[in-house]
Structures are given as structure tokens and as C-alpha cells.
Amino acid sequence: MTITDPTLAVLLVLGVMVIGEIISIVTRARVPMLLVAMLGYMLLIWAGVFPKDILDTSTLAIFGSLMVAPLIIHLGTIIPFKVLKGQGKTILIALTGMIAATLLLLAIAAPIFGYEIAVSAAGPIAGGTIAFLITTEKLTEIGATHLVAIPALIVAIQGLVGMPIATFFLRRFARSVKGKMNEAGYEEVAAAVEIHGSASDETKSWIPKKYQTNMVLVFQLFLGGALALFLGNITGINFSIWALAIGFIGAYFGFYQQNMLERSNSFGIAMVGLIFFILAPMNSVTPSMFAQSLLIVLAIMAIGIVGLIGGGFIASKFFKWDPNKGIAVALTALLGFPADYILCEEVSRSVGETDEERKAIFNEIVTPMLIGGFTTVTTASIVIASILMNTL
């Protein structure tokens, strides 16, 4: 099948996403939208219903890649600084899960499948495209290109495996939050929502209100995104970390307002473009690759997931967190942005029965999930991949 019209290409891929959204609503987020979209897209590519260049034809994947840095800056603007200061435990829980998963892989997977395979899987299973690139570059350098399919398949399907598990624990935690809210009454709920802020809150800004148009707000986000990319290039620190910091600092000092993309009425289309962008890696997964490496990859992922869950549970008990919340944070290693954010939206929407409940649940889970994702996928996975691949 050949598709040359961008509008038709967008319509078809959006149709898969809409089916995923409907299934998510019907199943109350037990089956995440992104899981259905990724799996459905891959199967349609395999069946020849969608051509492999459908995302290129749509042009939205290119738009999505442009929106990564502005979206991360937007995330920085939705988390108040006073909330961010209390996220030290989140970072430690996420790191504990990753370390436990890595040690378990080296202890169990290395004797069974070989050290090279275990090490090749460790970085990607901790999440992140950069970790995958570091892994594949080293495998190519040492002439082990036959192993590239394993980290490639892990990166491609880890979300498919991780999303339902993370959703299970997030839903359990969300129900406990809802139960406490019902016991405490809606006055405390309203207070909790007020602490975290909302898109309608007025925030101090350097820019007079009459100039805060959609165009100006989007320009501010892209200005920050360009700065993040520049800093990433000259420091070697991934641009997403800089983008998150720019969002935090810009919102704290009044350059950015809260929920910048929502204020500019751009959040919806930005998220659609980003999902188009993250569907692209599914093009590289062929049925033969899937069949040949699937059992090894599933075994390795099972070991890694046990490590993430075990590490998250132990750290949660140590820090006196609800284990469901801590395990979900540890599992962000399999998700990263935007899947962690989308899951927060879906879980809060499905578990909460009123607007107050949905806002309170969302505010309770979104910050630790985002911080966990940036700790694992954006930062620690790169360190783990770099260290382990240098041992080959």
C-alpha cells in the first residue's frame, strides 16, 4: 500500500491512536492507549496495511521531534519548585530499582546467555535512546553486530511490557489516594490541588499580560528548547536534563508561567506529534527479528523487571513510601517521557470519579513519575550503559 497524501497518513495513524484511547477508557486505563497504538502500528506495518514511510509522509513525526525540548520545558513549568524540592526520595527509589535490575541481570542473565548479551541488555532495559546508541556503537566497534537485535528489540517492546505493569501499580496507589480523600473529605482534596497549582492560577511573569499571546508563549518555549540543545552540545549532558532545568528555573523566576503549552492552546497537538515520533522505532522491528530474539529478550526483561520491582519495593519500605507508588516510579525505567505522563493522565481519569479526585490523584503521581523517568531513562541509563559497555 502506498500513501502519498500527508492528511491521509495522519488520519490513518490517528485512527490507531483513537482506538487505543477508546480501549483505555473502556478498560479504565488497564490497557494503556500508547500500548495499543504501538502494538497496532507495528502489526499494521507487518501486515503491509501501512507502508513503512507512513510517518515520514504524515510529517507529524518531524513536528514531534521538534516538540521534544519544548514539551520537556513545559513539564518543568507544571511542577512547582516547592514540590520539586521534596523529590530526593523519588530519585533514590528510581536509582535503587535500576541498580537492582542491573545486578540481577549480571548475576542471572550473564551465566545463562553470556556476559556480552547481559551487558548489551542492561543499558537499554534501563531505558533511553542514548543508552541504546552507546550500546550499539560499542557492539559494532567490537564486531558483535549480531547482538544488536537484542537491545533494539528491548527498546522497541519495553514499553509494551512495562506499561501494563506500571499501570497496575499506579492504579492501586491511585485507589489508595482516592480512599484517603474520601475519608478526609473534599476540603483537604481542594487544599491538595491548590498546593500543586492549576493551569488557571495566576503567576507572576516578566511579560505584561496583554503580550502573553499564544505566539509569544510558544516562542518562549522554543527559545528555552534551543538553549537546552545548545547547552547539551557544549557540555555533553543530555539536552532533556537542561530542558527540564530551564523549565523549573524559568517558572520559578517568572520567565515561564505554569502549564505553558496548555496556556498557549498547543498541548494537544504537541502530544500527538510526539506520539507519532515515538512510533518510529517500531519500523525497525521485523517479524524475523522478533521471532529469533523474542525468547531471550523476554527472559532478560523478566529478570530486569523483577529487579526494578524488588528494588522499588525495598527502597519504598526504607523511605516509608507506599510500595505501589515506589514500584511505579522504579518502572519508569521501562517507560520514560511521554509514556509516564500519559499513564498519569489515564490513571487519574479512570480512577477519579470527580474533577477534584482526578486533579488530586494526578498531582500526587505526576511529579514522582516524571522525576523518576528523567532519573532513569534520561540520566542513569546513560551512565550504566557507558560503564558496562566499556567492560567489553
XYZ file of C-alpha atoms in Angstrom:
392
model
C 0.000 0.000 0.000
C 1.328 3.428 -0.975
C 0.238 6.622 0.721
C 1.408 9.953 -0.619
C -1.083 12.374 0.926
C 0.041 13.700 4.366
C -3.537 14.263 5.531
C -4.494 10.645 4.826
C -1.322 9.394 6.531
C -2.106 11.441 9.657
C -5.728 10.263 9.618
C -4.778 6.575 9.484
C -2.205 6.731 12.282
C -4.512 8.913 14.366
C -7.189 6.266 13.871
C -4.966 3.686 15.582
C -4.340 6.128 18.445
C -8.064 6.847 18.804
C -8.812 3.125 19.017
C -6.189 2.926 21.753
C -7.794 5.868 23.556
C -11.238 4.237 23.411
C -9.857 0.937 24.705
C -8.088 2.783 27.506
C -11.330 4.498 28.523
C -13.375 1.279 28.334
C -10.808 -0.702 30.354
C -10.310 2.189 32.816
C -6.635 2.523 31.801
C -5.876 -1.168 32.420
C -4.879 -1.275 28.740
C -2.927 1.958 28.087
C -3.574 3.914 24.907
C 0.103 4.019 23.981
C 0.374 0.229 24.283
C -2.470 -0.272 21.798
C -1.074 2.400 19.466
C 2.443 0.931 19.405
C 1.331 -2.695 19.045
C -1.363 -1.848 16.486
C 1.019 0.264 14.422
C 3.656 -2.495 14.407
C 1.164 -5.180 13.342
C -0.251 -2.976 10.566
C 3.284 -2.373 9.272
C 3.973 -6.115 9.291
C 0.700 -6.858 7.505
C 1.523 -4.337 4.788
C -1.582 -2.281 5.561
C 0.638 0.688 6.484
C 3.736 1.456 4.423
C 6.930 1.907 6.468
C 7.189 5.525 5.349
C 3.716 6.496 6.584
C 5.146 8.535 9.465
C 7.510 10.375 7.109
C 4.587 11.051 4.778
C 2.491 12.397 7.641
C 5.251 14.933 8.544
C 3.888 14.913 12.109
C 6.795 12.748 13.264
C 9.139 15.575 12.251
C 6.942 18.021 14.143
C 7.020 15.675 17.143
C 10.814 15.613 17.144
C 10.819 19.421 17.161
C 8.460 19.452 20.156
C 10.554 17.230 22.456
C 12.560 20.041 24.070
C 9.603 22.493 24.371
C 7.463 19.711 25.875
C 10.085 18.887 28.488
C 10.333 22.579 29.366
C 6.541 22.585 29.683
C 6.840 19.693 32.147
C 9.227 21.785 34.201
C 6.619 24.534 34.379
C 3.870 22.258 35.740
C 5.882 21.163 38.787
C 6.146 23.930 41.417
C 9.617 24.378 42.883
C 8.416 23.674 46.434
C 7.140 20.299 45.225
C 10.380 19.540 43.343
C 12.492 20.131 46.460
C 10.893 17.119 48.123
C 11.760 14.634 45.348
C 15.051 13.322 46.732
C 13.384 10.076 47.774
C 11.918 9.694 44.297
C 15.378 9.871 42.742
C 16.845 7.383 45.223
C 13.983 4.915 44.736
C 14.338 5.111 40.945
C 18.107 4.588 41.201
C 17.710 1.666 43.603
C 15.375 -0.058 41.162
C 17.846 0.415 38.300
C 20.826 -0.813 40.313
C 18.891 -3.868 41.483
C 17.846 -4.671 37.893
C 21.409 -4.297 36.610
C 22.908 -6.500 39.352
C 20.249 -9.151 38.805
C 20.958 -9.185 35.060
C 24.671 -9.646 35.670
C 24.040 -12.348 38.286
C 21.417 -14.381 36.407
C 21.379 -13.463 32.712
C 25.168 -13.419 32.238
C 25.699 -17.094 33.255
C 22.721 -18.226 31.145
C 23.009 -16.131 27.977
C 26.586 -14.876 28.179
C 28.182 -11.715 29.530
C 28.008 -9.822 26.227
C 24.247 -10.315 25.918
C 23.584 -9.394 29.565
C 25.679 -6.230 29.317
C 24.131 -5.306 25.967
C 20.685 -5.522 27.556
C 21.435 -3.678 30.809
C 21.622 -0.127 29.429
C 18.583 -0.310 27.115
C 16.420 -2.083 29.708
C 17.101 0.885 31.983
C 15.565 2.977 29.221
C 16.652 5.595 26.785
C 17.605 6.021 23.159
C 21.041 7.354 24.124
C 21.798 4.205 26.133
C 20.778 2.152 23.104
C 23.072 4.165 20.820
C 26.005 3.754 23.222
C 25.358 0.008 23.300
C 25.064 -0.470 19.541
C 28.127 1.661 18.817
C 30.246 -0.482 21.126
C 28.851 -3.735 19.721
C 29.680 -2.545 16.204
C 33.158 -1.490 17.305
C 33.989 -4.953 18.730
C 32.428 -6.774 15.781
C 29.412 -8.101 17.667
C 26.791 -6.705 15.312
C 24.840 -9.968 15.550
C 23.844 -8.894 19.063
C 22.414 -5.511 18.020
C 18.948 -7.039 17.552
C 18.676 -7.713 21.296
C 18.998 -4.116 22.573
C 16.989 -2.920 19.550
C 14.135 -5.264 20.404
C 14.302 -4.338 24.097
C 13.995 -0.635 23.278
C 11.147 -1.340 20.867
C 9.000 -3.506 23.144
C 9.962 -2.492 26.678
C 7.086 -0.025 26.740
C 4.680 -2.717 25.582
C 5.707 -4.849 28.556
C 6.282 -2.070 31.078
C 3.108 -0.013 30.595
C 0.572 -2.601 31.803
C 2.717 -3.434 34.847
C 3.296 0.214 35.756
C -0.403 0.932 35.223
C -1.320 -1.906 37.625
C 0.733 -0.415 40.465
C -0.278 3.168 39.665
C -3.961 2.219 39.769
C -3.514 0.525 43.138
C -1.829 3.621 44.508
C -4.452 5.903 42.941
C -7.232 3.905 44.624
C -5.499 4.298 47.983
C -5.228 8.059 47.391
C -8.911 8.154 46.496
C -9.781 6.200 49.655
C -7.829 8.628 51.853
C -9.518 11.551 50.103
C -12.951 10.115 50.816
C -12.017 9.682 54.467
C -10.554 13.167 54.751
C -13.319 14.969 52.859
C -13.240 17.340 49.931
C -11.804 20.300 51.846
C -8.463 18.507 52.129
C -8.725 17.454 48.487
C -9.206 21.037 47.384
C -6.273 22.087 49.555
C -4.045 19.411 47.971
C -4.982 20.587 44.489
C -4.343 24.178 45.465
C -0.863 23.313 46.776
C 0.154 21.872 43.425
C -1.484 24.636 41.449
C -3.579 24.522 38.321
C -3.495 25.900 34.817
C -5.824 28.700 35.826
C -3.621 30.019 38.616
C -2.163 33.453 38.025
C 1.623 33.538 38.220
C 3.988 36.446 38.162
C 5.578 36.980 34.783
C 8.181 39.251 33.288
C 5.911 39.761 30.295
C 2.856 42.057 30.637
C -0.391 40.124 30.370
C -1.522 41.850 27.173
C 1.555 40.464 25.392
C 1.074 36.902 26.651
C -0.405 35.679 23.388
C -0.211 32.114 22.083
C 2.548 33.152 19.697
C 4.663 34.690 22.463
C 4.210 31.682 24.774
C 5.249 29.207 22.072
C 8.254 31.405 21.200
C 9.343 31.320 24.854
C 9.208 27.515 24.850
C 11.238 27.211 21.670
C 13.724 29.761 22.995
C 14.261 27.560 26.034
C 14.404 24.462 23.823
C 17.110 25.994 21.632
C 19.099 26.939 24.739
C 18.770 23.370 26.094
C 20.044 21.894 22.809
C 22.957 24.359 22.767
C 23.923 23.514 26.350
C 23.627 19.811 25.596
C 26.013 20.129 22.651
C 28.699 22.040 24.543
C 28.523 20.130 27.849
C 27.805 16.573 26.727
C 24.920 16.428 29.219
C 21.732 15.251 27.528
C 19.616 18.197 26.367
C 16.500 16.871 28.105
C 18.092 17.428 31.514
C 18.869 21.013 30.536
C 15.327 21.457 29.203
C 13.795 20.247 32.464
C 16.072 22.538 34.475
C 15.243 25.511 32.235
C 11.538 24.841 32.766
C 11.934 24.648 36.553
C 14.146 27.719 36.824
C 12.201 29.750 34.263
C 8.920 29.093 36.097
C 10.471 29.836 39.495
C 11.802 33.222 38.410
C 8.727 34.187 36.382
C 10.007 33.875 32.820
C 7.627 30.969 32.295
C 4.131 30.606 33.619
C 2.533 27.407 34.824
C 1.413 24.935 32.146
C 2.904 26.864 29.258
C 1.679 24.625 26.427
C -1.850 24.497 27.816
C -1.886 28.279 28.159
C -0.837 28.556 24.517
C -3.521 26.025 23.477
C -0.792 23.833 21.959
C -0.540 20.877 24.312
C -2.869 18.516 22.421
C -1.229 18.791 19.018
C 2.236 18.699 20.615
C 1.449 15.373 22.324
C 0.007 13.926 19.099
C 3.176 14.870 17.239
C 5.341 13.376 19.969
C 3.464 10.062 19.846
C 3.986 9.973 16.061
C 7.697 10.490 16.758
C 7.976 7.662 19.307
C 6.159 5.225 16.997
C 9.045 5.471 14.512
C 11.354 2.896 16.209
C 8.679 0.239 15.651
C 9.572 0.388 11.921
C 12.918 -1.299 12.631
C 11.372 -4.361 14.294
C 10.889 -7.072 11.677
C 8.938 -10.309 12.202
C 12.147 -12.349 11.801
C 13.983 -10.210 14.365
C 11.009 -10.535 16.664
C 10.888 -14.336 16.325
C 14.628 -15.017 16.607
C 15.352 -12.899 19.667
C 11.976 -12.768 21.407
C 12.505 -15.552 23.939
C 15.910 -14.237 25.012
C 14.605 -10.682 25.211
C 11.528 -11.694 27.217
C 13.668 -13.685 29.651
C 16.077 -10.781 30.082
C 13.213 -8.321 30.506
C 11.582 -10.582 33.094
C 14.813 -10.586 35.102
C 15.148 -6.813 34.751
C 11.538 -6.183 35.752
C 11.894 -8.374 38.837
C 14.935 -6.274 39.753
C 13.089 -2.996 39.204
C 10.091 -4.131 41.252
C 12.279 -5.598 44.016
C 14.496 -2.519 44.209
C 11.491 -0.192 44.164
C 9.769 -2.201 46.911
C 12.801 -2.310 49.207
C 13.567 1.400 48.754
C 9.893 2.297 49.306
C 9.843 0.394 52.586
C 13.074 2.102 53.659
C 11.727 5.581 52.890
C 8.241 4.758 54.244
C 6.558 5.229 50.859
C 3.558 3.332 49.588
C 5.228 0.406 47.729
C 2.768 0.740 44.831
C 3.948 4.292 44.247
C 7.624 3.408 44.657
C 7.441 0.415 42.310
C 5.677 2.531 39.670
C 8.468 5.103 39.951
C 11.119 2.384 39.534
C 9.286 1.040 36.481
C 9.648 4.393 34.717
C 12.943 2.895 33.506
C 10.789 0.974 31.014
C 8.743 3.990 30.009
C 10.254 7.441 30.086
C 8.587 10.519 28.680
C 5.888 10.831 27.349
C 4.580 7.390 28.384
C 4.949 8.176 32.106
C 2.950 11.393 31.702
C 0.264 9.732 29.576
C -0.164 6.950 32.146
C -0.644 9.544 34.885
C -3.401 11.189 32.847
C -5.114 7.897 32.064
C -4.952 6.517 35.614
C -6.207 9.733 37.230
C -9.003 9.943 34.665
C -10.084 6.329 35.164
C -9.817 6.063 38.963
C -11.105 9.522 39.899
C -14.858 9.963 39.775
C -14.956 13.745 40.147
C -12.793 16.572 38.855
C -11.425 17.120 42.365
C -10.427 13.465 42.695
C -8.837 13.372 39.244
C -6.807 16.519 39.904
C -5.649 15.324 43.316
C -4.643 11.871 42.014
C -2.865 13.384 39.013
C -0.984 15.878 41.181
C 0.022 13.105 43.556
C 1.537 10.856 40.872
C 2.742 13.097 38.049
C 5.746 14.672 39.799
C 7.379 11.458 41.098
C 6.671 9.653 37.812
C 8.259 12.425 35.730
C 11.238 12.802 38.056
C 11.638 9.018 38.117
C 11.579 8.895 34.324
C 14.194 11.603 33.966
C 16.358 9.919 36.613
C 16.268 6.514 34.943
C 15.808 6.986 31.215
C 17.483 10.327 30.699
C 20.381 10.146 33.144
C 21.227 6.890 34.917
C 20.711 4.609 31.909
C 23.396 6.536 30.015
C 25.843 6.102 32.913
C 25.081 2.382 33.252
C 25.413 1.764 29.510
C 28.692 3.712 29.317
C 30.273 1.870 32.262
C 29.172 -1.641 31.299
C 29.942 -1.355 27.577
C 33.490 -0.270 28.434
C 33.980 -3.671 30.097
C 33.645 -5.466 26.751
